[in-house]
Amino acid sequence: SPLGLHCASPLVMASPAGAAYGALIISVQSGSPTMYEIAVQFPDRAQTVLRRYNDFAQLRDKMGPDVAALLPTLPPKSMVTVRLSSRALQTRQAQLAAFLTEAVAMFSRLENGPLAEFLEATAEDVAAVRAVMDSHERTRAADTEVREVAPSHTQGSSQPSEPTPPSEPSGSGANGSAGSPLDDIR
């Protein structure tokens, strides 16, 4: 029998802000082997895929040691033939979910072949993800360009601005009661 939380719809899932796709473990089916049901949302469609612990381990290995070092570690492989307890399954699910979430965030354009294969992404899915990300990048670039062109006149802005010449304090002038910034140098 499935354990864990079931998601009402794969369309509602946690994914990084601005992401074009997402993946979420929505249920665990205990047995031999334990299966993890993953909801995958692409720009144009949603699907679910079933994966075993070994599939996660193979994904990590296929990604290579440099990428694997940046991802959360996988839970240890259970060598016992007795089924894992409900609590152990929930812990393992959380650790696998953290691994999957980070992998998706790391490859926002779905540019990692092993990850695309793991999620059963088609060439059309990958193209749709990249098109969405390209659109996001063009929008951000245009927003940045507008901000750089438009002068900021807000007080307390954290944006760097052109230095303005110091204004003379009231009461300064010919009598020299208030010095010029250059007076310290002279």
Coordinates of N, CA and C in Angstrom, one line a residue:
S1 N 0.8 -1.2 0.0 CA 0.0 0.0 0.0 C 0.9 1.2 0.0
P2 N 0.5 2.3 -0.7 CA 1.3 3.5 -0.8 C 1.4 4.2 0.6
L3 N 2.5 4.7 0.9 CA 2.8 5.5 2.1 C 3.1 6.9 1.7
G4 N 2.9 7.8 2.6 CA 3.4 9.2 2.3 C 2.2 10.0 1.8
L5 N 2.5 11.2 1.5 CA 1.5 12.2 1.1 C 1.3 12.2 -0.4
H6 N 0.0 12.2 -0.7 CA -0.4 12.2 -2.1 C -0.7 13.7 -2.5
C7 N -0.2 14.1 -3.6 CA -0.5 15.4 -4.2 C -1.8 15.3 -5.0
A8 N -2.7 16.3 -4.8 CA -3.9 16.3 -5.5 C -3.7 16.4 -7.0
S9 N -2.7 17.1 -7.4 CA -2.5 17.3 -8.9 C -1.0 17.6 -9.1
P10 N -0.4 16.9 -10.1 CA 1.0 17.2 -10.3 C 1.3 18.6 -10.8
L11 N 0.2 19.4 -11.1 CA 0.4 20.7 -11.5 C 0.7 21.7 -10.4
V12 N 0.4 21.3 -9.2 CA 0.7 22.1 -8.0 C 1.9 21.4 -7.3
M13 N 3.1 22.0 -7.6 CA 4.3 21.4 -7.0 C 5.3 22.4 -6.7
A14 N 6.2 22.1 -5.8 CA 7.2 23.0 -5.4 C 8.3 22.9 -6.4
S15 N 8.7 24.1 -6.9 CA 9.8 24.2 -7.8 C 10.4 25.5 -7.6
P16 N 11.7 25.7 -7.9 CA 12.4 27.0 -7.7 C 11.6 28.1 -8.4
A17 N 11.7 29.3 -7.8 CA 11.0 30.5 -8.4 C 11.6 30.7 -9.8
G18 N 10.7 30.9 -10.7 CA 11.1 31.2 -12.1 C 11.5 29.9 -12.9
A19 N 11.2 28.8 -12.3 CA 11.6 27.5 -12.9 C 10.6 27.2 -14.0
A20 N 11.1 26.5 -15.1 CA 10.3 26.1 -16.2 C 9.7 24.7 -16.0
Y21 N 10.3 24.0 -15.0 CA 9.8 22.6 -14.8 C 10.0 22.3 -13.3
G22 N 9.4 21.2 -12.8 CA 9.6 20.8 -11.5 C 9.3 19.4 -11.3
A23 N 9.8 18.8 -10.2 CA 9.6 17.4 -9.9 C 9.4 17.2 -8.4
L24 N 8.5 16.4 -8.0 CA 8.2 16.2 -6.6 C 7.8 14.8 -6.4
I25 N 8.4 14.2 -5.3 CA 8.0 12.8 -4.9 C 6.6 13.0 -4.3
I26 N 5.6 12.3 -4.8 CA 4.2 12.4 -4.3 C 3.8 11.2 -3.5
S27 N 4.4 10.1 -3.7 CA 4.0 8.9 -2.9 C 5.2 7.9 -2.9
V28 N 5.1 7.0 -1.9 CA 6.1 6.0 -1.7 C 5.3 4.7 -1.7
Q29 N 5.7 3.7 -2.5 CA 5.0 2.4 -2.5 C 5.9 1.4 -1.9
S30 N 5.7 1.0 -0.6 CA 6.6 0.1 0.0 C 6.4 -1.3 -0.6
G31 N 7.5 -2.0 -0.5 CA 7.5 -3.4 -1.1 C 8.9 -3.7 -1.4
S32 N 9.0 -4.7 -2.3 CA 10.4 -5.1 -2.7 C 10.4 -5.0 -4.2
P33 N 11.0 -4.0 -4.8 CA 11.6 -2.8 -4.1 C 10.6 -1.7 -3.8
T34 N 11.1 -0.8 -3.0 CA 10.3 0.4 -2.7 C 10.3 1.3 -3.9
M35 N 9.1 1.8 -4.3 CA 9.0 2.6 -5.5 C 8.6 4.0 -5.0
Y36 N 9.2 5.0 -5.7 CA 8.9 6.4 -5.4 C 8.1 7.0 -6.6
E37 N 6.9 7.5 -6.4 CA 6.2 8.1 -7.5 C 6.5 9.6 -7.6
I38 N 7.0 10.0 -8.7 CA 7.4 11.4 -8.9 C 6.5 12.1 -9.9
A39 N 5.9 13.2 -9.5 CA 5.2 14.1 -10.4 C 6.2 15.0 -11.0
V40 N 6.1 15.1 -12.4 CA 7.0 15.9 -13.1 C 6.1 16.9 -13.9
Q41 N 6.4 18.2 -13.8 CA 5.6 19.2 -14.5 C 6.6 19.9 -15.5
F42 N 6.3 19.8 -16.8 CA 7.0 20.5 -17.8 C 6.1 21.7 -18.3
P43 N 6.6 22.6 -19.1 CA 5.7 23.7 -19.5 C 4.4 23.3 -20.2
D44 N 4.5 22.3 -20.9 CA 3.3 21.9 -21.7 C 2.5 20.7 -21.3
R45 N 3.1 20.0 -20.3 CA 2.4 18.7 -19.9 C 3.0 18.3 -18.5
A46 N 2.2 17.4 -17.9 CA 2.6 16.8 -16.6 C 2.6 15.3 -16.7
Q47 N 3.4 14.6 -15.9 CA 3.4 13.1 -15.9 C 3.9 12.7 -14.6
T48 N 3.7 11.4 -14.3 CA 4.4 10.8 -13.2 C 5.3 9.7 -13.6
V49 N 6.4 9.5 -12.9 CA 7.3 8.4 -13.2 C 7.6 7.7 -11.9
L50 N 7.8 6.4 -12.0 CA 8.1 5.5 -10.8 C 9.6 5.3 -10.8
R51 N 10.3 5.5 -9.6 CA 11.7 5.3 -9.5 C 12.0 4.5 -8.2
R52 N 13.1 3.7 -8.3 CA 13.6 3.0 -7.1 C 14.8 3.8 -6.5
Y53 N 15.2 3.4 -5.3 CA 16.3 4.1 -4.8 C 17.5 3.9 -5.7
N54 N 17.7 2.7 -6.3 CA 18.9 2.5 -7.2 C 18.8 3.5 -8.4
D55 N 17.7 3.9 -8.8 CA 17.6 4.8 -9.9 C 18.2 6.2 -9.5
F56 N 17.9 6.6 -8.3 CA 18.5 7.8 -7.8 C 20.0 7.7 -7.7
A57 N 20.5 6.6 -7.2 CA 21.9 6.4 -7.1 C 22.6 6.4 -8.5
Q58 N 21.9 5.7 -9.4 CA 22.5 5.8 -10.8 C 22.5 7.2 -11.4
L59 N 21.4 7.9 -11.1 CA 21.4 9.3 -11.6 C 22.6 10.1 -11.0
R60 N 22.8 10.0 -9.7 CA 23.9 10.7 -9.1 C 25.2 10.2 -9.8
D61 N 25.4 9.0 -10.0 CA 26.7 8.5 -10.6 C 26.8 9.0 -12.0
K62 N 25.7 9.0 -12.8 CA 25.8 9.4 -14.2 C 26.1 10.9 -14.3
M63 N 25.7 11.7 -13.3 CA 25.9 13.1 -13.3 C 27.4 13.5 -13.1
G64 N 28.1 12.5 -12.5 CA 29.6 12.7 -12.4 C 29.9 13.2 -11.0
P65 N 31.1 13.0 -10.5 CA 31.5 13.4 -9.2 C 31.5 14.9 -8.9
D66 N 31.8 15.7 -9.9 CA 31.8 17.1 -9.6 C 30.4 17.6 -9.3
V67 N 29.4 17.2 -10.1 CA 28.0 17.5 -9.8 C 27.5 16.9 -8.5
A68 N 27.8 15.6 -8.4 CA 27.3 14.9 -7.2 C 27.8 15.5 -5.9
A69 N 29.0 16.1 -5.9 CA 29.5 16.7 -4.7 C 28.7 18.0 -4.3
L70 N 28.0 18.6 -5.3 CA 27.2 19.8 -5.0 C 25.8 19.5 -4.6
L71 N 25.4 18.2 -4.7 CA 24.0 17.8 -4.3 C 24.0 17.2 -2.9
P72 N 22.8 17.2 -2.3 CA 22.7 16.6 -1.0 C 23.0 15.1 -1.2
T73 N 23.6 14.5 -0.1 CA 23.9 13.1 -0.2 C 22.7 12.3 -0.2
L74 N 22.8 11.1 -0.8 CA 21.6 10.2 -0.8 C 21.6 9.5 0.5
P75 N 20.5 9.0 1.0 CA 20.5 8.2 2.2 C 21.2 6.9 2.0
P76 N 21.7 6.3 3.0 CA 22.4 5.0 2.8 C 21.5 3.9 2.2
K77 N 22.1 3.1 1.5 CA 21.4 1.9 0.9 C 21.0 1.0 2.0
S78 N 19.8 0.5 2.0 CA 19.4 -0.4 3.1 C 19.7 -1.8 2.6
M79 N 20.5 -2.5 3.4 CA 21.0 -3.9 3.0 C 20.1 -4.9 3.6
V80 N 19.1 -4.5 4.4 CA 18.3 -5.5 5.0 C 17.2 -5.9 4.1
T81 N 16.8 -7.2 4.1 CA 15.7 -7.6 3.2 C 14.3 -7.3 3.8
V82 N 14.3 -7.0 5.1 CA 13.0 -6.7 5.8 C 12.6 -5.3 5.3
R83 N 11.4 -5.1 5.1 CA 10.9 -3.8 4.6 C 11.2 -2.7 5.6
L84 N 11.5 -1.5 5.1 CA 11.7 -0.4 6.0 C 10.5 0.0 6.7
S85 N 10.7 0.5 7.9 CA 9.5 1.0 8.7 C 9.0 2.3 8.1
S86 N 7.8 2.6 8.5 CA 7.1 3.8 7.9 C 8.0 5.1 8.2
R87 N 8.5 5.2 9.4 CA 9.4 6.3 9.7 C 10.6 6.3 8.9
A88 N 11.2 5.2 8.7 CA 12.5 5.1 7.8 C 12.1 5.5 6.4
L89 N 11.0 5.0 5.9 CA 10.6 5.4 4.5 C 10.4 6.9 4.4
Q90 N 9.7 7.5 5.4 CA 9.5 9.0 5.4 C 10.8 9.7 5.4
T91 N 11.8 9.3 6.2 CA 13.1 9.9 6.2 C 13.8 9.8 4.9
R92 N 13.8 8.6 4.3 CA 14.4 8.3 3.0 C 13.7 9.2 2.0
Q93 N 12.4 9.2 2.0 CA 11.7 10.1 1.0 C 12.1 11.5 1.1
A94 N 12.3 12.0 2.3 CA 12.7 13.4 2.5 C 14.1 13.7 1.9
Q95 N 15.0 12.7 2.1 CA 16.4 12.9 1.7 C 16.4 12.8 0.1
L96 N 15.7 11.8 -0.4 CA 15.6 11.7 -1.9 C 15.0 13.0 -2.5
A97 N 13.9 13.5 -1.9 CA 13.3 14.7 -2.3 C 14.2 15.9 -2.3
A98 N 15.1 16.0 -1.3 CA 16.1 17.1 -1.2 C 17.1 17.0 -2.4
F99 N 17.5 15.8 -2.6 CA 18.4 15.5 -3.7 C 17.8 15.9 -5.1
L100 N 16.5 15.5 -5.3 CA 15.8 15.8 -6.5 C 15.6 17.3 -6.7
T101 N 15.2 17.9 -5.6 CA 14.9 19.4 -5.7 C 16.2 20.1 -6.0
E102 N 17.3 19.8 -5.4 CA 18.6 20.5 -5.8 C 19.0 20.2 -7.2
A103 N 18.8 19.0 -7.7 CA 19.2 18.6 -9.0 C 18.4 19.5 -10.0
V104 N 17.1 19.6 -9.8 CA 16.2 20.4 -10.7 C 16.7 21.9 -10.6
A105 N 16.9 22.4 -9.4 CA 17.4 23.8 -9.3 C 18.7 24.0 -10.0
M106 N 19.6 23.1 -9.9 CA 20.9 23.2 -10.5 C 20.9 23.2 -12.0
F107 N 19.9 22.5 -12.6 CA 19.8 22.4 -14.0 C 18.5 23.0 -14.5
S108 N 18.4 24.3 -14.3 CA 17.1 25.0 -14.6 C 16.7 24.9 -16.0
R109 N 17.6 24.6 -16.9 CA 17.3 24.5 -18.4 C 17.2 23.0 -18.8
L110 N 17.2 22.2 -17.8 CA 17.2 20.7 -18.1 C 18.3 20.3 -19.0
E111 N 19.5 20.9 -18.8 CA 20.6 20.7 -19.7 C 21.4 19.4 -19.3
N112 N 21.1 18.8 -18.3 CA 21.8 17.6 -17.8 C 21.0 16.4 -18.4
G113 N 21.7 15.7 -19.3 CA 21.1 14.5 -20.0 C 20.6 13.4 -19.0
P114 N 21.4 13.0 -18.0 CA 20.9 12.0 -17.1 C 19.7 12.4 -16.3
L115 N 19.6 13.7 -15.9 CA 18.4 14.2 -15.2 C 17.2 14.2 -16.1
A116 N 17.4 14.6 -17.4 CA 16.3 14.6 -18.3 C 15.8 13.1 -18.5
E117 N 16.7 12.2 -18.6 CA 16.4 10.8 -18.8 C 15.6 10.3 -17.6
F118 N 16.1 10.6 -16.4 CA 15.5 10.2 -15.1 C 14.1 10.7 -15.0
L119 N 13.8 11.9 -15.5 CA 12.4 12.5 -15.5 C 11.6 12.1 -16.7
E120 N 12.2 11.3 -17.6 CA 11.5 10.9 -18.8 C 11.1 12.1 -19.6
A121 N 11.9 13.1 -19.7 CA 11.7 14.2 -20.6 C 11.9 13.9 -22.0
T122 N 11.0 14.3 -22.9 CA 11.1 14.1 -24.3 C 11.9 15.3 -24.8
A123 N 12.3 15.2 -26.1 CA 13.0 16.3 -26.8 C 12.1 17.6 -26.8
E124 N 10.8 17.4 -26.9 CA 9.9 18.5 -26.9 C 9.8 19.1 -25.5
D125 N 9.9 18.3 -24.5 CA 9.9 18.9 -23.1 C 11.1 19.7 -22.9
V126 N 12.3 19.2 -23.3 CA 13.5 19.9 -23.1 C 13.5 21.2 -23.9
A127 N 13.0 21.2 -25.1 CA 12.9 22.4 -25.9 C 11.9 23.4 -25.3
A128 N 10.8 23.0 -24.7 CA 9.9 23.9 -24.1 C 10.5 24.5 -22.8
V129 N 11.2 23.7 -22.0 CA 11.9 24.2 -20.8 C 12.9 25.3 -21.2
R130 N 13.7 25.1 -22.2 CA 14.7 26.0 -22.7 C 14.0 27.3 -23.2
A131 N 12.9 27.1 -24.0 CA 12.2 28.3 -24.5 C 11.7 29.2 -23.4
V132 N 11.1 28.6 -22.3 CA 10.6 29.3 -21.2 C 11.8 30.0 -20.5
M133 N 12.9 29.3 -20.3 CA 14.0 30.0 -19.6 C 14.6 31.1 -20.5
D134 N 14.7 30.9 -21.8 CA 15.1 32.0 -22.7 C 14.3 33.2 -22.5
S135 N 13.0 33.0 -22.5 CA 12.0 34.1 -22.3 C 12.2 34.8 -21.0
H136 N 12.4 34.0 -19.9 CA 12.7 34.6 -18.6 C 14.0 35.5 -18.7
E137 N 15.0 34.9 -19.3 CA 16.3 35.7 -19.4 C 16.1 36.9 -20.2
R138 N 15.4 36.9 -21.3 CA 15.2 38.1 -22.1 C 14.4 39.2 -21.3
T139 N 13.4 38.7 -20.5 CA 12.6 39.6 -19.7 C 13.5 40.3 -18.6
R140 N 14.4 39.4 -18.0 CA 15.3 40.0 -16.9 C 16.3 40.9 -17.5
A141 N 16.8 40.6 -18.7 CA 17.8 41.5 -19.4 C 17.1 42.8 -19.7
A142 N 15.9 42.8 -20.2 CA 15.2 44.0 -20.5 C 14.9 44.8 -19.3
D143 N 14.5 44.2 -18.2 CA 14.2 44.9 -16.9 C 15.5 45.5 -16.4
T144 N 16.6 44.8 -16.5 CA 17.9 45.3 -16.0 C 18.3 46.5 -16.9
E145 N 18.1 46.4 -18.2 CA 18.5 47.5 -19.1 C 17.7 48.8 -18.8
V146 N 16.4 48.6 -18.5 CA 15.5 49.7 -18.2 C 16.0 50.4 -16.9
R147 N 16.3 49.5 -15.9 CA 16.8 50.1 -14.6 C 18.1 50.8 -14.7
E148 N 19.0 50.4 -15.6 CA 20.3 51.0 -15.8 C 20.1 52.3 -16.5
V149 N 19.2 52.4 -17.4 CA 18.9 53.7 -18.2 C 18.2 54.7 -17.4
A150 N 17.2 54.3 -16.7 CA 16.4 55.2 -15.9 C 17.1 55.6 -14.6
P151 N 17.3 56.9 -14.4 CA 18.0 57.3 -13.2 C 17.1 57.0 -12.0
S152 N 17.8 56.7 -10.9 CA 17.1 56.4 -9.6 C 17.1 57.7 -8.8
H153 N 16.0 58.2 -8.4 CA 15.9 59.4 -7.6 C 15.3 59.1 -6.2
T154 N 15.3 57.8 -5.9 CA 14.7 57.5 -4.6 C 15.8 57.6 -3.5
Q155 N 15.4 58.2 -2.4 CA 16.3 58.4 -1.3 C 16.5 57.0 -0.6
G156 N 17.8 56.8 -0.2 CA 18.1 55.5 0.4 C 18.2 54.3 -0.5
S157 N 18.3 54.6 -1.8 CA 18.4 53.5 -2.7 C 19.7 52.8 -2.5
S158 N 19.7 51.5 -2.6 CA 21.0 50.7 -2.5 C 21.7 50.6 -3.8
Q159 N 21.2 51.2 -4.9 CA 21.8 51.2 -6.2 C 22.9 52.2 -6.1
P160 N 24.1 51.9 -6.7 CA 25.2 52.9 -6.7 C 24.8 54.0 -7.7
S161 N 25.1 55.2 -7.4 CA 24.8 56.3 -8.3 C 26.0 57.2 -8.5
E162 N 25.9 58.1 -9.5 CA 27.0 58.9 -9.9 C 27.3 59.8 -8.7
P163 N 28.6 60.1 -8.4 CA 28.9 61.0 -7.3 C 28.4 62.4 -7.6
T164 N 27.8 63.1 -6.6 CA 27.4 64.5 -6.9 C 28.4 65.4 -6.1
P165 N 28.6 66.5 -6.7 CA 29.6 67.4 -6.0 C 28.9 67.9 -4.7
P166 N 29.8 68.1 -3.7 CA 29.2 68.5 -2.4 C 28.6 69.9 -2.5
S167 N 27.5 70.1 -1.9 CA 26.9 71.4 -1.9 C 27.5 72.2 -0.7
E168 N 27.6 73.5 -0.9 CA 28.2 74.3 0.1 C 27.2 74.4 1.3
P169 N 27.7 74.2 2.5 CA 26.8 74.3 3.6 C 26.4 75.8 3.8
S170 N 25.3 76.0 4.4 CA 24.8 77.3 4.6 C 25.7 78.0 5.5
G171 N 26.0 79.3 5.2 CA 26.9 80.1 6.1 C 28.3 80.0 5.6
S172 N 28.6 79.2 4.6 CA 30.0 79.2 4.1 C 30.1 80.1 3.0
G173 N 31.3 80.4 2.6 CA 31.5 81.4 1.5 C 32.8 82.1 1.8
A174 N 32.7 83.4 1.6 CA 33.9 84.3 1.6 C 34.5 84.4 3.0
N175 N 33.6 84.3 4.1 CA 34.2 84.4 5.4 C 34.9 83.1 5.9
G176 N 34.7 82.0 5.2 CA 35.4 80.8 5.5 C 35.0 80.1 6.7
S177 N 33.8 80.4 7.2 CA 33.4 79.8 8.5 C 33.2 78.3 8.4
A178 N 32.9 77.8 7.2 CA 32.8 76.4 7.0 C 33.7 76.0 5.9
G179 N 34.6 75.1 6.1 CA 35.7 74.8 5.1 C 35.2 74.0 4.0
S180 N 35.9 74.0 2.9 CA 35.7 73.2 1.7 C 36.3 71.9 1.9
P181 N 35.8 70.8 1.2 CA 36.4 69.5 1.4 C 37.9 69.6 0.9
L182 N 38.3 70.5 0.1 CA 39.7 70.6 -0.3 C 40.5 71.2 0.8
D183 N 40.0 71.9 1.8 CA 40.8 72.5 2.8 C 41.6 71.5 3.6
D184 N 41.0 70.3 3.7 CA 41.7 69.2 4.5 C 43.0 68.8 3.7
I185 N 43.0 68.9 2.4 CA 44.1 68.5 1.6 C 45.2 69.6 1.6
R186 N 44.8 70.8 1.6 CA 45.8 71.9 1.5 C 46.6 72.0 2.7

